[in-house]
mmCIF file of C-alpha atoms in Angstrom:
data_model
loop_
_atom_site.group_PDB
_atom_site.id
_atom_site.type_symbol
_atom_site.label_atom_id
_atom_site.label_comp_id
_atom_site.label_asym_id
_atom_site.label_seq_id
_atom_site.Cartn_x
_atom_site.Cartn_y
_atom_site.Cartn_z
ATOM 1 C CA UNK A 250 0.000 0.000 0.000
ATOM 2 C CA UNK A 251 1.366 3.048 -1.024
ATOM 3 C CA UNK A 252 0.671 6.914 0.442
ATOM 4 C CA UNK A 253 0.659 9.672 -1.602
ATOM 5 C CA UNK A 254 0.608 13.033 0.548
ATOM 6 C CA UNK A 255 1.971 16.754 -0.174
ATOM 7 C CA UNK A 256 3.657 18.587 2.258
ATOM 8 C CA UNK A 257 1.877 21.693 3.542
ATOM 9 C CA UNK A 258 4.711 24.156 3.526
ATOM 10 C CA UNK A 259 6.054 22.963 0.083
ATOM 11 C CA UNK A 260 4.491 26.048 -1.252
ATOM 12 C CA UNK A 261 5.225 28.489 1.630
ATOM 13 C CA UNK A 262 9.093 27.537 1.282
ATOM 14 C CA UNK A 263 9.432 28.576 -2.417
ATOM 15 C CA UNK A 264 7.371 31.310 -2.021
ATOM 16 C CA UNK A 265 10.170 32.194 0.546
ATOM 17 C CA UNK A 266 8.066 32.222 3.297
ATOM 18 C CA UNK A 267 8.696 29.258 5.687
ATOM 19 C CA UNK A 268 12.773 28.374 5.631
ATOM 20 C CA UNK A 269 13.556 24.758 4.401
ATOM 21 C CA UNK A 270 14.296 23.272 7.716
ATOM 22 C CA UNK A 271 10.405 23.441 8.027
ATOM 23 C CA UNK A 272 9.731 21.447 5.297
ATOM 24 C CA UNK A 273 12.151 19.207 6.263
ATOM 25 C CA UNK A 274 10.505 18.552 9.283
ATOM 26 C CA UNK A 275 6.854 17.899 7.813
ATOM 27 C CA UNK A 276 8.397 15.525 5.286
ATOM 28 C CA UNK A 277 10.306 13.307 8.342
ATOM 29 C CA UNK A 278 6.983 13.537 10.204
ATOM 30 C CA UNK A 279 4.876 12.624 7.230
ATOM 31 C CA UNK A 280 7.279 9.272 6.812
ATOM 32 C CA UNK A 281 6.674 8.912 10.652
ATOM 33 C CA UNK A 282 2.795 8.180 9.791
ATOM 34 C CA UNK A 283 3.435 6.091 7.244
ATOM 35 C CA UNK A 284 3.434 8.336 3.928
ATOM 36 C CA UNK A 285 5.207 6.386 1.300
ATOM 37 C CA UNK A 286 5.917 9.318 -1.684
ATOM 38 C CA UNK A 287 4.977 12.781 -1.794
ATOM 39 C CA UNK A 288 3.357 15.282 -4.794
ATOM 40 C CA UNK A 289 5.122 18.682 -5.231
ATOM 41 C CA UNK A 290 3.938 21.181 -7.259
ATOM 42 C CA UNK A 291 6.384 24.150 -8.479
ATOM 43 C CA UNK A 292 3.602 26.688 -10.327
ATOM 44 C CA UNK A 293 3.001 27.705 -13.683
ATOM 45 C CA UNK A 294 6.313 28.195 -15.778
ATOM 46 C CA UNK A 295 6.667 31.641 -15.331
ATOM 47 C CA UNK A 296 10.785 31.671 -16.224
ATOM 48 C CA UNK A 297 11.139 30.502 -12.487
ATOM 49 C CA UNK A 298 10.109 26.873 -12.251
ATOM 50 C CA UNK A 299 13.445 25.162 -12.695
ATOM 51 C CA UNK A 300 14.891 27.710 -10.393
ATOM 52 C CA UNK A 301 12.307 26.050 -7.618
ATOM 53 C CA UNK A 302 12.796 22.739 -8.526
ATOM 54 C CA UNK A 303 16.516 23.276 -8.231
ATOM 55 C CA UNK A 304 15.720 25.120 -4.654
ATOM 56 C CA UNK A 305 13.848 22.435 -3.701
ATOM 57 C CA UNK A 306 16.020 19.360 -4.607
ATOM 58 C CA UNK A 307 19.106 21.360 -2.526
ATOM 59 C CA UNK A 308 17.318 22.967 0.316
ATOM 60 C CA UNK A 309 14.443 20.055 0.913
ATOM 61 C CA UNK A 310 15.721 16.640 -0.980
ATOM 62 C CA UNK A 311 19.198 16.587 -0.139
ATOM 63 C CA UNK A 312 19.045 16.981 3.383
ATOM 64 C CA UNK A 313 16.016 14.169 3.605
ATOM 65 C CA UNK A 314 18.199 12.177 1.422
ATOM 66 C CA UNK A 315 21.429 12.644 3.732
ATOM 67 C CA UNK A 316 19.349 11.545 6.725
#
């Protein structure tokens, strides 16, 4: 059985308005209840999406990854 589940404060941390460590947290807590994979959305491709995604896989990813 797999859980699919975003992360609240995906959207708040690219925005630039929750730092990463946040995130972080809800993604380790989410795997604590059993969550399995997570959705991330990164907006309409306004010139800035790869920008986020590259945010994202530094600031969120690697440190989840690393622990």
């Amino acid at each position: 059985l797999d859980i699919c589940m975003a992360a609240f404060g995906t959207a708040r941390h690219l925005a630039g308005e929750v730092p990463a460590s946040e995130v972080v947290e809800e993604y380790r807590a989410l795997a604590a209840l059993g969550v399995t994979w997570a959705t991330v959305g990164f907006g309409a491709d306004d010139g800035g999406r790869l920008e986020r995604m590259a945010r994202f896989a530094d600031e969120v990813i690697a440190p989840l990854a690393a622990s």
